[in-house]
Short mmCIF file of C-alpha atoms in Angstrom, two decimals:
data_model
loop_
_atom_site.label_atom_id
_atom_site.label_comp_id
_atom_site.label_asym_id
_atom_site.label_seq_id
_atom_site.Cartn_x
_atom_site.Cartn_y
_atom_site.Cartn_z
CA MET A 1 100.45 77.25 123.42
CA ILE A 2 98.31 80.66 123.02
CA ASP A 3 94.72 80.06 124.65
CA ARG A 4 91.90 78.58 122.78
CA VAL A 5 88.51 80.63 123.27
CA LYS A 6 84.84 77.98 122.09
CA PHE A 7 83.34 78.87 119.41
CA LYS A 8 80.02 77.33 118.33
CA ASP A 9 82.05 72.97 117.20
CA THR A 10 85.08 74.40 117.42
CA GLU A 11 88.08 75.93 118.98
CA VAL A 12 89.41 79.28 118.14
CA SER A 13 93.33 80.36 119.03
CA ARG A 14 92.82 84.13 121.51
CA LEU A 15 95.08 85.77 118.99
CA GLY A 16 95.75 85.96 115.37
CA LEU A 17 97.17 87.12 112.64
CA GLY A 18 96.39 89.85 110.97
CA THR A 19 97.17 90.59 107.92
CA MET A 20 97.35 94.59 106.86
CA ARG A 21 101.14 95.86 108.05
CA LEU A 22 103.13 92.18 106.94
CA PRO A 23 107.24 92.36 107.27
CA VAL A 24 108.40 93.78 103.10
CA ARG A 25 111.46 94.09 101.22
CA THR A 26 111.86 97.52 101.00
CA PRO A 27 111.92 100.79 103.81
CA LEU A 28 108.19 100.74 106.08
CA LYS A 29 106.96 103.54 103.15
CA ARG A 30 102.98 102.14 102.71
CA GLU A 31 101.36 105.07 100.07
CA ALA A 32 104.47 103.32 98.48
CA ASN A 33 102.73 100.22 98.18
CA PRO A 34 105.98 98.28 98.95
CA MET A 35 106.66 94.00 98.66
CA ILE A 36 105.02 92.27 100.54
CA ASP A 37 108.65 89.92 102.11
CA TYR A 38 107.17 86.21 101.26
CA LYS A 39 110.16 85.02 104.14
CA GLU A 40 109.84 87.32 106.58
CA GLY A 41 106.67 86.64 107.19
CA GLN A 42 106.16 83.33 106.09
CA LYS A 43 107.90 83.37 109.12
CA LEU A 44 106.23 83.76 111.02
CA VAL A 45 102.80 81.87 109.67
CA ASP A 46 105.03 79.18 110.73
CA LEU A 47 105.93 81.00 114.11
CA ALA A 48 102.17 81.36 115.24
CA PHE A 49 101.11 77.59 114.04
CA GLU A 50 104.64 76.53 116.09
CA TYR A 51 102.08 78.16 119.18
CA GLY A 52 98.67 77.19 117.87
CA ILE A 53 97.42 80.33 116.51
CA ASN A 54 94.58 79.10 114.22
CA TYR A 55 92.57 82.89 113.00
CA PHE A 56 94.34 84.12 110.52
CA ASP A 57 92.57 87.20 108.78
CA THR A 58 93.09 89.19 105.33
CA ALA A 59 91.27 91.34 102.96
CA TYR A 60 90.51 92.82 99.39
CA MET A 61 92.21 95.54 99.45
CA TYR A 62 95.17 94.58 101.72
CA HIS A 63 99.14 95.77 100.79
CA ALA A 64 97.59 96.86 97.26
CA GLY A 65 95.97 93.51 97.15
CA LYS A 66 99.02 91.41 97.65
CA SER A 67 98.08 90.41 100.83
CA GLU A 68 95.50 87.48 99.82
CA SER A 69 97.51 86.05 97.78
CA PHE A 70 100.29 85.94 100.38
CA ILE A 71 98.40 83.76 102.76
CA GLY A 72 97.36 82.30 100.88
CA THR A 73 100.73 80.92 100.06
CA ALA A 74 101.90 80.50 103.29
CA LEU A 75 99.22 78.38 104.65
CA LYS A 76 99.65 76.28 101.46
CA LYS A 77 101.54 73.92 103.71
CA TYR A 78 99.02 72.71 106.28
CA PRO A 79 95.96 71.40 106.24
CA ARG A 80 93.17 73.45 105.08
CA GLU A 81 90.71 71.68 108.87
CA SER A 82 93.98 73.04 110.70
CA PHE A 83 93.21 76.68 110.47
CA PHE A 84 90.67 79.17 110.12
CA LEU A 85 90.33 82.11 107.18
CA ALA A 86 88.84 85.42 107.31
CA ASP A 87 88.15 88.07 104.26
CA LYS A 88 86.13 90.37 103.51
CA LEU A 89 83.45 91.74 100.86
CA PRO A 90 84.30 95.80 100.17
CA VAL A 91 80.93 96.58 99.78
CA TRP A 92 82.72 100.69 98.73
CA MET A 93 84.22 98.82 96.20
CA CYS A 94 80.68 97.42 94.01
CA LEU A 95 79.79 99.28 91.50
CA LYS A 96 77.40 96.78 90.81
CA LYS A 97 75.63 94.35 92.12
CA SER A 98 77.34 91.69 89.77
CA ASP A 99 80.68 93.24 91.80
CA MET A 100 80.34 91.57 94.31
CA GLU A 101 80.37 87.50 92.67
CA LYS A 102 83.83 88.95 90.69
CA ILE A 103 85.49 90.04 93.74
CA PHE A 104 84.43 86.71 96.05
CA ASN A 105 85.76 84.72 93.16
CA LYS A 106 88.40 86.57 92.54
CA GLN A 107 89.87 86.52 96.98
CA LEU A 108 88.53 82.63 96.43
CA SER A 109 91.62 82.87 93.86
CA ARG A 110 94.17 85.02 95.61
CA CYS A 111 93.89 82.06 98.79
CA GLY A 112 93.82 78.92 96.14
CA VAL A 113 91.11 78.47 98.33
CA ASP A 114 87.43 76.40 98.20
CA TYR A 115 86.16 78.50 100.94
CA PHE A 116 86.01 80.54 103.80
CA ASP A 117 85.70 79.50 107.57
CA PHE A 118 84.69 83.52 108.48
CA TYR A 119 83.26 86.04 105.88
CA LEU A 120 82.69 89.54 106.83
CA LEU A 121 81.03 92.47 105.32
CA HIS A 122 83.94 94.51 105.44
CA ALA A 123 84.08 98.53 107.14
CA LEU A 124 80.15 98.98 107.52
CA ASP A 125 79.69 102.49 108.91
CA GLY A 126 75.82 103.18 107.80
CA GLY A 127 76.54 104.61 103.89
CA ASN A 128 78.54 100.44 103.49
CA TRP A 129 75.54 99.47 105.23
CA GLU A 130 72.73 101.21 102.77
CA LYS A 131 74.57 99.78 99.34
CA CYS A 132 75.19 96.37 101.58
CA LYS A 133 70.77 96.57 101.71
CA LYS A 134 71.01 97.45 97.85
CA TYR A 135 73.15 94.78 96.79
CA ASN A 136 71.35 92.41 98.32
CA ALA A 137 74.30 91.91 100.04
CA VAL A 138 73.77 89.91 103.89
CA GLU A 139 71.72 87.30 100.57
CA PHE A 140 74.49 87.20 98.71
CA VAL A 141 76.81 85.40 101.51
CA GLU A 142 74.02 83.54 102.81
CA GLN A 143 73.92 81.52 99.45
CA LYS A 144 78.13 81.65 99.67
CA ARG A 145 78.00 79.79 102.45
CA LYS A 146 74.96 77.53 101.04
CA GLU A 147 77.06 76.64 98.08
CA GLY A 148 79.57 75.61 100.96
CA LYS A 149 82.15 78.91 100.17
CA VAL A 150 81.55 80.21 104.02
CA LYS A 151 81.20 78.82 107.32
CA TYR A 152 80.85 81.88 109.00
CA PHE A 153 79.94 85.00 108.21
CA GLY A 154 79.94 88.92 110.31
CA PHE A 155 80.99 92.48 109.43
CA SER A 156 84.03 94.85 111.05
CA PHE A 157 81.99 97.87 112.02
CA HIS A 158 83.38 101.61 111.96
CA GLY A 159 79.85 103.34 112.24
CA SER A 160 77.82 105.53 114.55
CA ILE A 161 75.96 103.32 117.80
CA ASP A 162 73.00 104.06 115.66
CA ASP A 163 74.12 102.06 112.70
CA LEU A 164 75.26 99.76 115.09
CA LYS A 165 72.01 98.41 116.70
CA GLU A 166 70.78 98.96 112.90
CA ILE A 167 72.68 96.03 111.81
CA VAL A 168 72.84 94.16 114.61
CA ALA A 169 68.79 94.13 114.39
CA ALA A 170 68.66 93.30 110.72
CA HIS A 171 70.58 89.46 110.42
CA ASP A 172 71.57 87.48 113.00
CA TRP A 173 75.11 87.36 112.80
CA ASP A 174 77.60 84.44 113.21
CA PHE A 175 80.04 87.48 114.81
CA ALA A 176 80.94 90.96 115.22
CA GLN A 177 84.63 92.58 114.74
CA ILE A 178 84.91 96.00 115.86
CA GLN A 179 87.88 98.54 117.41
CA MET A 180 88.27 98.30 120.59
CA ASN A 181 91.44 98.65 122.91
CA TYR A 182 92.39 100.56 126.46
CA LEU A 183 92.79 104.19 124.10
CA ASP A 184 88.80 103.47 122.13
CA TRP A 185 86.81 102.69 125.05
CA LYS A 186 85.57 106.19 125.51
CA ASN A 187 86.43 108.03 122.19
CA GLN A 188 85.11 105.45 120.08
CA ASN A 189 82.17 104.00 122.10
CA ALA A 190 84.76 100.77 122.03
CA LYS A 191 82.50 100.34 125.88
CA GLU A 192 78.65 100.90 124.04
CA GLN A 193 80.00 98.63 121.24
CA TYR A 194 81.00 95.72 122.71
CA GLN A 195 77.48 95.61 125.24
CA ILE A 196 75.43 96.11 122.20
CA LEU A 197 76.78 92.84 121.26
CA THR A 198 77.79 91.35 124.23
CA ASP A 199 73.91 91.29 124.71
CA ALA A 200 72.94 90.18 121.62
CA GLY A 201 75.08 87.33 121.97
CA ILE A 202 77.23 88.54 119.39
CA PRO A 203 80.54 87.01 119.44
CA VAL A 204 83.37 89.65 119.27
CA ILE A 205 86.58 89.67 117.40
CA ILE A 206 88.90 92.83 118.46
CA MET A 207 90.66 94.70 115.99
CA GLU A 208 93.57 97.88 115.98
CA PRO A 209 94.26 96.29 119.83
CA VAL A 210 97.40 98.10 120.13
CA ARG A 211 95.79 101.07 118.03
CA GLY A 212 98.48 100.56 114.82
CA GLY A 213 101.77 99.87 116.78
CA LYS A 214 100.94 104.06 119.79
CA LEU A 215 99.49 101.33 122.02
CA ALA A 216 102.99 99.32 121.97
CA ASN A 217 105.24 103.04 121.89
CA PRO A 218 102.52 105.13 123.95
CA PRO A 219 103.94 108.71 125.33
CA LYS A 220 106.74 108.22 128.28
CA ALA A 221 103.89 109.34 130.56
CA VAL A 222 101.92 105.81 130.12
CA GLN A 223 105.04 104.13 130.14
CA GLU A 224 105.87 104.90 133.93
CA ILE A 225 102.00 103.93 134.67
CA PHE A 226 103.03 100.75 132.86
CA LYS A 227 106.68 99.88 134.31
CA ASN A 228 105.98 100.73 137.80
CA ALA A 229 102.20 98.50 137.63
CA LYS A 230 105.21 95.78 136.10
CA PRO A 231 108.16 96.17 135.21
CA ASP A 232 108.84 93.48 133.00
CA LYS A 233 105.81 93.66 131.21
CA SER A 234 105.52 95.31 127.39
CA MET A 235 103.40 97.97 126.63
CA ALA A 236 102.04 95.99 124.12
CA SER A 237 101.11 93.38 126.88
CA TRP A 238 98.79 95.08 128.33
CA ALA A 239 96.65 96.59 125.18
CA MET A 240 96.51 92.62 124.60
CA GLY A 241 95.56 92.24 128.27
CA PHE A 242 92.87 94.67 128.57
CA ASP A 243 90.92 93.20 125.58
CA ALA A 244 91.50 89.68 126.31
CA SER A 245 89.30 90.54 130.24
CA PHE A 246 86.45 90.64 128.45
CA ASP A 247 84.24 86.92 128.08
CA ASN A 248 82.60 87.50 125.51
CA VAL A 249 86.31 88.69 123.24
CA LEU A 250 86.28 85.42 120.91
CA THR A 251 90.35 86.47 119.48
CA ILE A 252 92.32 89.32 118.71
CA LEU A 253 93.86 90.64 116.15
CA SER A 254 97.42 92.22 116.12
CA GLY A 255 99.68 92.56 112.77
CA MET A 256 102.92 91.09 114.04
CA ASN A 257 105.47 92.06 112.18
CA ALA A 258 108.11 91.12 113.61
CA GLU A 259 109.03 87.91 115.68
CA GLU A 260 109.49 89.68 118.31
CA GLN A 261 105.82 91.55 118.56
CA MET A 262 104.48 87.43 117.89
CA LEU A 263 106.27 86.12 120.95
CA ASP A 264 105.82 88.92 123.60
CA ASN A 265 101.31 88.70 122.52
CA ILE A 266 101.68 84.49 123.37
CA GLU A 267 103.48 84.84 126.03
CA THR A 268 100.92 87.27 126.64
CA LEU A 269 97.98 85.62 125.78
CA THR A 270 99.06 82.24 127.14
CA ASP A 271 97.64 81.06 130.88
CA PHE A 272 96.21 84.67 130.06
CA ALA A 273 94.23 86.14 133.94
CA PRO A 274 91.99 88.55 133.78
CA PHE A 275 92.79 91.94 134.71
CA ASN A 276 92.09 92.86 137.64
CA GLU A 277 89.94 96.71 139.22
CA GLN A 278 93.46 98.35 139.61
CA GLU A 279 94.98 97.24 135.93
CA PHE A 280 91.64 97.93 134.35
CA LYS A 281 92.27 102.15 135.62
CA LEU A 282 95.71 102.11 135.01
CA CYS A 283 94.36 101.86 131.73
CA ALA A 284 92.07 104.48 132.28
CA ASN A 285 94.60 106.40 133.19
CA ALA A 286 97.04 106.07 130.33
CA ALA A 287 93.76 106.64 128.00
CA ALA A 288 94.37 109.84 129.31
CA ILE A 289 97.55 110.56 129.03
CA PHE A 290 96.53 110.08 125.68
CA ASN A 291 94.42 112.42 124.72
CA LYS A 292 96.07 115.13 126.60
CA ASN A 293 98.87 115.18 123.97
CA ASP A 294 96.21 116.12 121.05
CA ILE A 295 97.85 113.09 119.34
CA ILE A 296 95.70 112.33 115.98
CA PRO A 297 93.87 109.26 115.55
CA CYS A 298 95.56 107.44 112.92
CA THR A 299 96.61 104.02 113.31
CA GLY A 300 98.16 103.90 109.62
CA CYS A 301 96.24 101.52 107.54
CA ASP A 302 96.39 103.80 104.77
CA TYR A 303 92.20 103.73 103.00
CA CYS A 304 92.93 106.83 102.66
CA ALA A 305 96.23 106.73 100.80
CA ASP A 306 94.51 106.46 96.80
CA CYS A 307 95.30 110.27 97.38
CA PRO A 308 94.39 112.39 93.95
CA LYS A 309 97.35 114.69 94.81
CA GLY A 310 99.20 111.49 95.82
CA VAL A 311 99.65 113.19 99.11
CA LYS A 312 101.72 110.57 102.46
CA ILE A 313 98.83 111.20 104.71
CA SER A 314 99.07 107.85 107.41
CA SER A 315 103.37 109.19 107.07
CA ILE A 316 101.73 113.03 107.75
CA PHE A 317 100.32 112.27 110.60
CA ALA A 318 102.97 109.82 112.36
CA VAL A 319 105.44 112.18 112.37
CA TYR A 320 103.20 114.31 113.74
CA ASN A 321 101.69 112.19 116.60
CA GLU A 322 105.41 110.50 117.02
CA LEU A 323 106.27 115.46 118.57
CA LYS A 324 102.89 115.28 120.60
CA ASN A 325 103.61 112.24 121.51
CA GLY A 326 106.99 113.68 123.04
CA ASP A 327 108.87 110.71 121.23
CA ILE A 328 110.94 114.05 119.37
CA THR A 329 112.17 116.69 118.83
CA GLN A 330 110.53 120.35 117.14
CA LYS A 331 113.68 120.01 114.57
CA GLN A 332 113.87 116.24 114.40
CA ALA A 333 110.42 116.09 113.86
CA GLU A 334 110.44 119.42 111.23
CA GLU A 335 113.07 117.42 109.04
CA LYS A 336 111.04 114.19 109.00
CA TYR A 337 108.20 116.44 107.82
CA SER A 338 110.39 117.89 105.10
CA ALA A 339 111.18 113.87 104.38
CA ILE A 340 108.04 112.98 103.10
CA ASP A 341 107.92 113.90 99.10
CA VAL A 342 104.23 114.85 98.84
CA ASN A 343 102.80 116.97 102.07
CA ALA A 344 100.22 118.20 103.68
CA SER A 345 100.65 121.23 101.69
CA GLN A 346 99.24 119.72 98.25
CA CYS A 347 95.96 118.79 99.87
CA ILE A 348 92.95 119.63 97.25
CA LYS A 349 90.69 119.14 99.14
CA CYS A 350 88.42 116.79 97.96
CA GLY A 351 87.31 114.63 99.95
CA LYS A 352 87.69 111.69 98.45
CA CYS A 353 90.28 110.00 102.18
CA LYS A 354 87.66 111.50 104.94
CA SER A 355 85.20 109.16 103.24
CA HIS A 356 86.78 106.11 103.98
CA CYS A 357 88.91 106.51 106.71
CA PRO A 358 87.35 103.67 109.41
CA GLN A 359 88.59 106.53 111.91
CA GLN A 360 86.21 108.98 110.93
CA ILE A 361 88.96 111.52 110.79
CA ASP A 362 88.65 115.47 109.30
CA ILE A 363 91.13 114.57 107.46
CA PRO A 364 91.62 117.28 104.80
CA MET A 365 90.40 119.59 107.80
CA GLN A 366 93.76 118.49 109.76
CA LEU A 367 95.64 118.50 106.99
CA LYS A 368 95.00 121.82 106.08
CA ASP A 369 94.55 123.82 109.58
CA THR A 370 96.11 121.97 112.37
CA ILE A 371 99.65 120.46 110.50
CA PRO A 372 100.65 123.52 109.07
CA LYS A 373 100.34 125.01 112.63
CA VAL A 374 103.43 122.65 113.69
CA PHE A 375 105.43 122.56 110.32
CA GLY A 376 104.12 125.23 108.78
#
């Protein structure tokens, strides 16, 4: 059974199932909005329960709004008190204060539940936090807690260190969710974010532990480092193990869309022993190799997918990164790029994608400057 971590008066599984990258019934083109494969998804949920995973995470826009309905359906066969369900308020989608109530009620309906165990203000940065203050979002969620519709209240974060300090000081949060992995430990200030939350006594939930799958299939030089140290361990186990080695981590969310991924993570996080100094050094060396490859830090979350011209942003960046990591040849990359029906040449630099990117990538610049240098 998976390890569990004490949280207030309960215990949360060290591994949580994220539902942003569920199995789909068509080839994986997230921008094309493929349908969730309920049969395969149900198998994952059942497997999670079999091994003691009790934390399930969804959000209003995952799978174009279909994720909440899926997880609600998949969890129906289990007693409500046997699992924790987490959802999030996308304040940037609220055009007026009353929209928060509409979205919250829709989320309950989609999930088929009367309450959320964990509820988050979603993807906070400076701009989204200002909107939260304008709409009194904290007070809104606290009212839902009083009504018995929310148990634990937190936020997910994608902003600056100054943003985080202000948000942490603004409320008595139950938990917080940050992007943390051995690559972003320095690249996106995850180390400092983790320390700020730990010093404030706020338990940490980890998202993107394998960076949208990139750390599960790293460059060959990284694979050699890890295989030489532990030949029988997967690349993903190093990423998951890095996060699990920190005491203030409550649970690690993984967007597992295949049984083998879940079983590998379960093996890693069952009777887990924290990394030693040498293992942390290997992770630092791996991050240095990643950074030399000049990849675009896209995780494939597709928050940018609502492009006015339909540019397949994450697909373009995925091909570019495969090439830079040495996974494919230039010819193979050009063929894959040519197969993308709406490519970088269609970008009109409106900036809509950039404003929604959790990784703070200058997407228009990458599409108009970086990509043409490789693909013409």
